[in-house]
XYZ file of C-alpha atoms in Angstrom:
522
model
C -12.689 15.455 -88.857
C -11.044 18.934 -88.848
C -7.381 19.385 -88.412
C -5.155 22.260 -89.401
C -2.231 22.033 -86.941
C 0.545 21.092 -89.165
C 2.246 22.840 -91.880
C 1.218 20.285 -94.328
C -2.577 20.547 -93.890
C -4.475 20.070 -96.888
C -4.773 23.103 -99.253
C -3.100 25.343 -96.422
C -6.661 25.363 -94.829
C -7.309 22.105 -92.859
C -7.687 18.367 -93.338
C -11.202 17.290 -93.500
C -11.230 13.776 -95.096
C -8.046 12.116 -93.566
C -4.653 13.747 -92.375
C -1.910 14.704 -94.710
C 0.202 12.956 -91.991
C -1.604 9.620 -92.830
C -4.148 9.692 -89.828
C -7.653 8.656 -90.585
C -10.945 10.517 -89.873
C -11.837 8.375 -86.920
C -8.381 8.638 -85.215
C -8.412 12.448 -85.646
C -11.994 12.677 -84.215
C -10.962 10.427 -81.332
C -8.050 12.789 -80.622
C -10.394 15.826 -80.598
C -12.573 13.872 -78.095
C -9.510 13.210 -76.071
C -8.662 16.871 -75.901
C -12.163 17.730 -74.900
C -11.973 15.329 -72.104
C -8.736 16.821 -71.057
C -10.290 20.354 -70.886
C -12.859 18.840 -68.332
C -10.022 17.305 -66.307
C -8.351 20.405 -66.245
C -11.059 22.400 -65.137
C -11.972 19.942 -62.535
C -8.508 19.959 -61.081
C -8.408 23.577 -60.688
C -11.672 23.396 -58.685
C -10.789 20.444 -56.635
C -6.981 20.196 -56.606
C -4.565 18.802 -59.279
C -2.116 15.932 -58.581
C 0.777 13.995 -60.087
C -1.792 11.609 -61.583
C -3.724 14.715 -63.299
C -0.386 16.114 -64.466
C 0.787 13.075 -65.978
C -2.452 12.446 -67.767
C -2.570 16.057 -69.176
C 1.206 15.700 -70.357
C 0.602 12.387 -71.955
C -2.663 13.172 -73.734
C -1.368 16.403 -75.040
C 1.694 14.530 -76.320
C -0.262 11.989 -77.853
C -2.148 14.354 -79.976
C 1.071 15.853 -81.648
C 1.292 15.255 -85.148
C 2.888 11.896 -85.998
C 2.874 10.499 -82.562
C 0.001 8.062 -82.146
C -2.273 6.468 -84.794
C -3.636 3.743 -82.772
C -7.432 4.127 -81.880
C -7.257 1.512 -78.928
C -4.389 3.698 -77.249
C -6.222 6.988 -77.673
C -9.582 5.537 -76.531
C -7.734 3.900 -73.646
C -6.042 7.095 -72.351
C -9.485 9.030 -72.953
C -11.171 6.501 -70.525
C -8.579 6.940 -67.741
C -8.886 10.802 -68.022
C -12.747 10.365 -67.955
C -12.216 8.216 -64.680
C -10.020 10.601 -63.089
C -12.516 13.567 -63.857
C -15.265 11.660 -62.293
C -13.332 11.043 -59.089
C -12.622 14.816 -58.690
C -16.377 15.319 -58.307
C -16.140 18.916 -59.497
C -19.157 20.880 -60.693
C -21.175 19.899 -63.469
C -20.087 22.842 -65.600
C -16.293 21.996 -64.945
C -16.771 18.302 -65.352
C -18.448 18.953 -68.823
C -16.315 17.487 -71.820
C -15.794 20.081 -74.539
C -16.759 19.320 -78.132
C -13.733 20.757 -80.022
C -15.933 21.465 -83.049
C -17.200 24.595 -80.889
C -13.677 25.879 -81.290
C -12.901 24.835 -84.838
C -16.280 26.153 -86.033
C -16.330 29.307 -83.934
C -17.543 32.420 -85.826
C -14.940 34.611 -84.032
C -11.914 33.562 -86.327
C -9.392 35.506 -84.283
C -10.400 33.962 -80.913
C -10.143 30.615 -82.870
C -6.835 31.459 -84.077
C -5.469 32.482 -80.661
C -6.975 29.320 -78.846
C -5.452 27.053 -81.352
C -2.109 28.797 -80.974
C -2.540 28.135 -77.260
C -3.550 24.415 -77.588
C -0.875 23.559 -80.116
C 1.695 25.391 -78.096
C 0.891 23.211 -75.045
C 0.988 20.106 -77.088
C 4.595 21.025 -77.922
C 5.439 22.003 -74.108
C 3.875 18.729 -73.117
C 6.568 16.920 -75.016
C 9.293 18.799 -73.383
C 7.672 18.240 -69.883
C 7.341 14.574 -70.606
C 11.169 14.204 -71.308
C 12.011 16.237 -68.120
C 9.722 14.077 -65.859
C 11.365 10.939 -67.268
C 14.669 12.178 -65.806
C 12.906 13.220 -62.606
C 12.509 16.927 -63.217
C 9.311 18.730 -62.848
C 8.239 22.484 -62.330
C 5.192 23.257 -60.660
C 4.782 26.624 -62.683
C 4.968 24.598 -66.049
C 2.094 22.089 -64.852
C 0.066 25.015 -63.530
C -0.055 26.612 -66.735
C -1.315 23.584 -68.311
C -4.416 23.558 -66.133
C -4.891 27.310 -66.795
C -4.376 27.113 -70.584
C -6.622 24.224 -71.241
C -9.373 25.760 -69.105
C -9.030 28.840 -71.196
C -10.103 26.922 -74.209
C -13.492 26.555 -72.724
C -13.717 30.325 -72.081
C -15.226 33.421 -73.780
C -12.018 35.464 -73.177
C -11.569 38.263 -75.624
C -8.717 38.739 -78.116
C -6.394 40.782 -75.999
C -6.747 38.288 -73.195
C -5.984 35.322 -75.342
C -2.983 37.180 -76.834
C -1.712 37.974 -73.129
C -2.241 34.203 -72.415
C -0.175 33.281 -75.372
C 2.649 35.331 -74.245
C 2.257 34.006 -70.660
C 2.509 30.378 -72.168
C 5.798 31.495 -73.984
C 7.264 32.117 -70.579
C 5.995 29.071 -69.086
C 7.532 26.995 -72.138
C 10.753 28.909 -71.611
C 10.920 27.565 -68.185
C 10.047 23.847 -69.316
C 12.792 23.997 -71.789
C 15.351 25.255 -69.222
C 14.180 22.096 -66.815
C 14.675 19.702 -69.727
C 18.141 21.130 -70.555
C 19.146 20.777 -66.755
C 17.582 17.271 -66.594
C 19.657 16.280 -69.941
C 22.965 17.894 -68.945
C 22.595 16.681 -65.312
C 22.043 13.189 -66.400
C 24.334 12.623 -69.539
C 26.734 15.454 -69.104
C 27.477 18.671 -71.007
C 27.326 17.933 -74.848
C 30.871 18.235 -76.505
C 31.355 18.810 -80.330
C 31.443 15.554 -81.939
C 31.843 14.248 -85.540
C 29.176 11.675 -86.602
C 29.396 9.389 -89.410
C 26.330 8.501 -91.794
C 28.020 5.186 -92.752
C 26.892 1.889 -91.538
C 29.082 -0.819 -90.180
C 28.217 -4.513 -91.162
C 26.483 -6.686 -88.556
C 23.162 -6.371 -86.731
C 21.938 -2.946 -85.768
C 19.143 -0.944 -84.389
C 17.875 2.457 -85.302
C 16.641 4.752 -82.686
C 14.393 7.748 -83.619
C 12.378 10.413 -81.669
C 13.669 12.476 -78.986
C 13.922 10.368 -75.770
C 17.484 10.296 -74.398
C 16.439 8.139 -71.539
C 15.053 5.491 -73.808
C 18.382 5.504 -75.709
C 20.519 5.064 -72.703
C 18.396 2.048 -71.536
C 18.835 0.532 -74.956
C 22.587 1.238 -74.920
C 23.042 -0.357 -71.381
C 20.938 -3.502 -72.688
C 23.179 -3.699 -75.965
C 26.500 -3.540 -73.990
C 28.599 -6.367 -75.149
C 25.931 -7.826 -77.600
C 27.605 -7.181 -80.756
C 24.696 -5.110 -81.705
C 25.294 -1.624 -82.973
C 22.944 1.406 -82.424
C 22.448 4.219 -84.778
C 20.416 7.323 -84.282
C 17.895 8.872 -86.680
C 16.585 12.434 -87.109
C 16.174 14.394 -83.918
C 18.355 11.496 -81.965
C 21.552 12.837 -83.800
C 22.847 15.163 -80.907
C 22.715 12.371 -78.385
C 26.374 11.444 -80.037
C 27.540 14.618 -78.151
C 26.462 13.622 -74.463
C 29.454 12.044 -72.597
C 27.519 9.568 -70.858
C 25.926 8.127 -73.889
C 28.779 8.462 -76.447
C 30.718 6.374 -73.882
C 29.084 3.288 -75.230
C 31.163 1.962 -78.282
C 28.063 0.553 -79.834
C 26.721 3.938 -80.561
C 28.139 4.062 -84.079
C 26.557 6.925 -86.124
C 23.552 8.275 -87.529
C 21.214 6.567 -89.961
C 19.303 8.528 -92.558
C 18.082 11.983 -92.672
C 14.807 13.670 -91.335
C 11.497 12.114 -90.268
C 9.678 12.657 -93.735
C 12.154 10.382 -95.578
C 11.644 7.252 -93.328
C 9.488 5.448 -95.788
C 12.226 5.570 -98.469
C 15.143 5.283 -96.047
C 13.724 2.506 -93.950
C 12.508 0.504 -96.915
C 13.855 -3.202 -96.597
C 16.590 -2.201 -94.144
C 17.682 -5.197 -92.146
C 17.502 -3.560 -88.810
C 14.996 -2.934 -85.946
C 13.651 0.646 -85.648
C 12.579 1.937 -82.044
C 10.439 4.992 -82.172
C 10.595 6.798 -78.905
C 8.544 9.770 -79.785
C 7.263 11.496 -82.961
C 7.713 11.557 -85.833
C 6.152 8.281 -86.919
C 4.902 7.902 -90.454
C 2.485 4.939 -91.605
C 5.057 2.160 -92.117
C 5.540 0.280 -95.587
C 5.027 -3.353 -95.473
C 8.777 -3.941 -96.171
C 9.720 -2.893 -92.770
C 6.553 -2.871 -90.688
C 7.551 -6.155 -88.946
C 10.612 -4.494 -87.372
C 9.159 -1.442 -85.922
C 8.795 -1.138 -82.112
C 7.157 1.886 -80.261
C 7.327 3.105 -76.910
C 5.983 5.836 -74.557
C 2.944 7.814 -76.069
C 3.935 6.511 -79.657
C 1.546 4.095 -81.231
C 0.434 2.549 -84.637
C -2.002 -0.547 -85.143
C -0.126 -4.039 -85.182
C 3.253 -2.544 -84.012
C 4.946 -3.905 -80.835
C 4.803 -1.567 -78.162
C 7.358 -1.558 -75.352
C 5.912 -0.522 -71.949
C 7.623 0.761 -68.876
C 7.519 -1.332 -65.842
C 8.895 -0.311 -62.431
C 10.746 2.562 -64.162
C 12.461 0.637 -66.685
C 11.867 -0.708 -70.189
C 12.901 -4.167 -71.521
C 14.002 -3.865 -75.079
C 14.925 -7.479 -75.529
C 12.401 -7.901 -78.310
C 13.971 -5.185 -80.202
C 17.554 -6.645 -79.642
C 16.109 -10.077 -80.741
C 14.634 -8.580 -83.937
C 17.980 -7.054 -84.750
C 19.971 -10.272 -84.221
C 17.403 -12.120 -86.303
C 17.649 -9.690 -89.280
C 21.360 -9.594 -89.054
C 22.057 -6.192 -90.531
C 24.273 -5.483 -93.774
C 26.769 -8.166 -94.687
C 29.104 -5.484 -95.780
C 29.750 -1.844 -94.801
C 27.491 0.668 -96.468
C 28.235 4.099 -97.436
C 25.367 6.457 -96.749
C 25.262 10.198 -97.052
C 23.107 13.274 -96.342
C 21.021 15.017 -99.027
C 23.907 17.011 -100.201
C 26.352 14.052 -100.296
C 28.302 14.531 -97.318
C 29.028 11.591 -94.817
C 30.095 13.482 -91.794
C 27.854 15.417 -89.405
C 29.148 17.478 -86.691
C 26.906 18.162 -83.424
C 27.213 19.229 -79.729
C 27.183 23.027 -79.899
C 24.917 23.506 -77.047
C 25.100 26.809 -75.017
C 27.707 25.031 -72.680
C 30.061 24.605 -75.613
C 29.485 27.922 -77.346
C 29.597 29.964 -74.242
C 32.764 28.265 -73.167
C 34.302 29.963 -76.304
C 32.342 33.231 -76.032
C 35.393 35.294 -75.634
C 36.520 34.126 -79.029
C 33.371 34.621 -80.586
C 32.959 38.067 -79.282
C 36.570 38.867 -80.355
C 35.768 37.432 -83.962
C 32.688 39.879 -84.017
C 34.696 42.891 -82.825
C 37.473 42.237 -85.486
C 35.120 41.663 -88.275
C 35.822 38.148 -88.768
C 32.225 37.270 -87.948
C 29.829 39.868 -89.504
C 26.333 38.044 -89.021
C 24.843 34.961 -87.172
C 22.154 33.323 -88.711
C 19.891 30.636 -86.514
C 18.544 28.473 -89.419
C 16.530 25.609 -87.726
C 13.279 24.110 -86.961
C 11.285 21.117 -88.359
C 11.738 19.482 -91.853
C 8.811 18.116 -93.706
C 7.903 16.744 -97.254
C 5.971 19.806 -98.623
C 7.825 21.442 -101.592
C 9.776 24.696 -100.974
C 12.104 23.309 -98.032
C 15.021 23.331 -100.349
C 14.837 27.150 -99.586
C 16.821 26.284 -96.357
C 19.667 24.580 -98.167
C 19.895 27.212 -100.867
C 19.776 30.021 -97.947
C 22.630 28.376 -95.994
C 24.780 27.922 -99.140
C 24.403 31.445 -99.974
C 25.224 33.018 -96.564
C 28.687 34.989 -96.781
C 31.685 33.361 -95.519
C 32.133 35.756 -92.740
C 28.780 34.481 -91.173
C 27.895 31.680 -88.687
C 25.012 29.405 -88.988
C 23.579 28.139 -85.710
C 21.019 25.210 -86.340
C 18.776 22.682 -84.223
C 16.003 20.257 -84.811
C 15.553 18.362 -87.886
C 15.476 21.142 -90.250
C 19.251 20.982 -90.238
C 19.381 17.846 -92.371
C 18.801 20.075 -95.296
C 22.339 21.376 -94.894
C 24.149 19.636 -92.115
C 26.164 17.477 -94.456
C 27.900 20.538 -95.962
C 31.330 21.526 -95.224
C 31.155 25.489 -95.219
C 34.677 25.744 -93.610
C 35.585 27.594 -90.347
C 35.948 30.960 -88.967
C 38.556 31.283 -85.994
C 38.782 27.682 -85.596
C 34.998 27.272 -85.096
C 32.777 25.458 -87.800
C 30.408 28.114 -89.861
C 27.576 25.247 -88.929
C 27.030 24.655 -85.480
C 24.355 22.040 -84.276
C 22.958 23.076 -81.139
C 20.783 19.985 -80.942
C 17.200 18.942 -80.811
C 14.101 21.118 -81.005
C 13.982 20.514 -77.437
C 17.341 22.259 -77.184
C 15.943 25.633 -78.564
C 16.926 26.868 -74.915
C 20.477 26.754 -75.977
C 20.012 29.115 -78.717
C 17.910 31.596 -76.599
C 20.725 31.383 -73.797
C 23.634 32.090 -76.313
C 21.547 34.912 -77.938
C 20.798 36.476 -74.372
C 24.579 36.038 -73.473
C 25.974 37.738 -76.584
C 23.513 40.538 -76.081
C 24.779 41.108 -72.478
C 28.318 40.902 -73.900
C 27.847 43.548 -76.288
C 25.558 45.506 -73.948
C 22.634 45.603 -76.286
C 19.313 44.049 -76.757
C 18.885 40.850 -78.702
C 17.168 42.723 -81.428
C 20.205 44.728 -81.925
C 22.577 41.901 -82.434
C 23.813 40.941 -85.872
C 21.422 37.822 -85.579
C 18.673 36.823 -87.733
C 16.301 33.699 -86.947
C 15.143 31.849 -90.179
C 12.854 29.131 -89.048
C 11.049 26.183 -90.462
C 8.077 24.736 -88.951
C 6.053 21.556 -89.255
C 4.404 20.473 -86.061
C 3.435 21.889 -82.546
C 7.007 21.876 -81.033
C 7.727 24.874 -83.283
C 4.694 26.648 -82.335
C 5.736 26.555 -78.589
C 9.288 27.602 -79.410
C 7.742 30.606 -81.595
C 5.569 31.756 -78.703
C 8.597 31.584 -76.399
C 10.719 33.817 -78.820
C 7.880 36.267 -79.211
C 7.290 36.477 -75.272
C 11.129 37.354 -75.168
C 10.372 40.291 -77.359
C 12.538 38.762 -80.177
C 11.664 40.373 -83.587
C 12.499 40.093 -87.190
C 11.841 36.231 -87.484
C 11.611 34.625 -90.942
C 9.267 31.914 -90.892
C 8.352 29.252 -93.439
C 7.861 27.426 -95.656
C 4.323 28.568 -95.209
C 2.448 30.471 -92.513
C 0.279 28.515 -90.229
C -3.368 28.076 -91.422
C -4.788 28.554 -87.847
C -3.374 32.145 -87.824
C -6.040 34.400 -88.759
C -5.347 37.775 -90.913
C -5.843 39.825 -87.696
C -3.503 37.643 -85.723
C -0.904 37.573 -88.562
C -1.244 41.493 -88.568
C -0.519 41.630 -84.771
C 2.593 39.218 -85.331
C 3.907 41.415 -88.241
C 3.148 44.858 -86.632
C 4.502 44.087 -83.044
C 7.278 41.634 -83.913
C 7.944 41.972 -87.515
C 7.369 38.267 -88.178
C 8.077 37.810 -92.078
C 7.070 35.068 -94.407
C 10.245 33.644 -96.233
C 10.428 34.603 -100.013
C 13.610 33.561 -101.881
C 17.048 33.104 -100.336
C 18.444 35.847 -102.546
C 15.688 38.371 -101.655
C 15.663 37.621 -97.822
C 19.457 37.687 -97.609
C 19.643 41.070 -99.368
C 16.890 42.349 -96.866
C 18.665 41.093 -93.935
C 22.324 42.201 -94.893
C 21.310 45.334 -96.818
């Protein structure tokens, strides 16, 4: 096997024996084979014509190969067979129907082309997750799907480095559109998020913990648990669900259980509750709770009960029955974030922030707010991520911290006070909600009649998997500069590509909170 798509890849170079994520060699090789089949489908569809069937196969397969989504060889093989069958039905030319051996990319002697093709592939995997969630709510965009075919086909090309760099920037714009339609799907279905305080404590009685990113799955579970006496708690990236009016109206949506994904083996250990994984990030479960894990959608793990969709709906009765049988805690449990706080605030999407834009602008003009920091992205287990906690704690009191994705669990239980009636830490949502941060930045730039790079705004990002890659490419495609990135740089970025990122966009590896704050603030 060879895999270097996540931040925790072995030695900062690549996993070659087994994945740092827990994925075995045969599973990783099957996912490479799946990607090779997918390239053949994309090329064939470009020749003979795409369809909703090919669209969905491409999105599901790309999503399935994101880190920590699917560990089940049977699932991967079954989807690969469907893709091969659909490719055969298209009857395209032999060249376009040919499955690609991904080792021709991983072992390429052209390190820069390999780097840019990897960047493009991993970005498309991230965008596939967003497209999947939007499609579940009936939202699709032809331009987004069109790029999947173009981008996958490019992986089999001999394009030069400038062409591949341009393709990555074109992808960034496609992903911006994808995030926009997902935002419209979520807010159009569940309402505009509102600021909401969420407890980390757990009430007595049976409960279900929902993790992943899928609002549609959570809504169906809430409808099926209405009046049952079973409480529902979010986990990880599902925390922002508490701020959506159509979700929070269910009284059994009680709070948020635990912190970010990488702590699940410790936090789920022996817990008397059922766990529903709607998307990544799934870690190999421990024996103490493996009997209460349920997966759905493209998530899979050998031996876990999988909930399929039938006629547009999912039946979560098995999850509910398991929660009832386990019974939950007999007494209330006090639980906290990593810094000891037990109240988290979320719901500061672009709808909320822009509704008070006049107050924000006035606060900047009067000097009450001197700087904005967007500190967000993926969390992970690799040492060094305490940087983000320390960085936030050391930011000046006249600064505001915008945050999103699961990286916020490093500091979202801190109480840093308020500025002008607004909390200094504003949680804008999931990684899926990066569109909110972009929309707010563009609106502030418009209000101050300047470019985004001229705002008193600094992006300090953490990455782990491929959704962070697609967001980074979108930011670069918008010309946003001076991004601080960590905890380490991607292994798949070659020295020459890194040089371009530094020279053109001033992408900067994080160092220490003290040094970086001094550099940012002067």
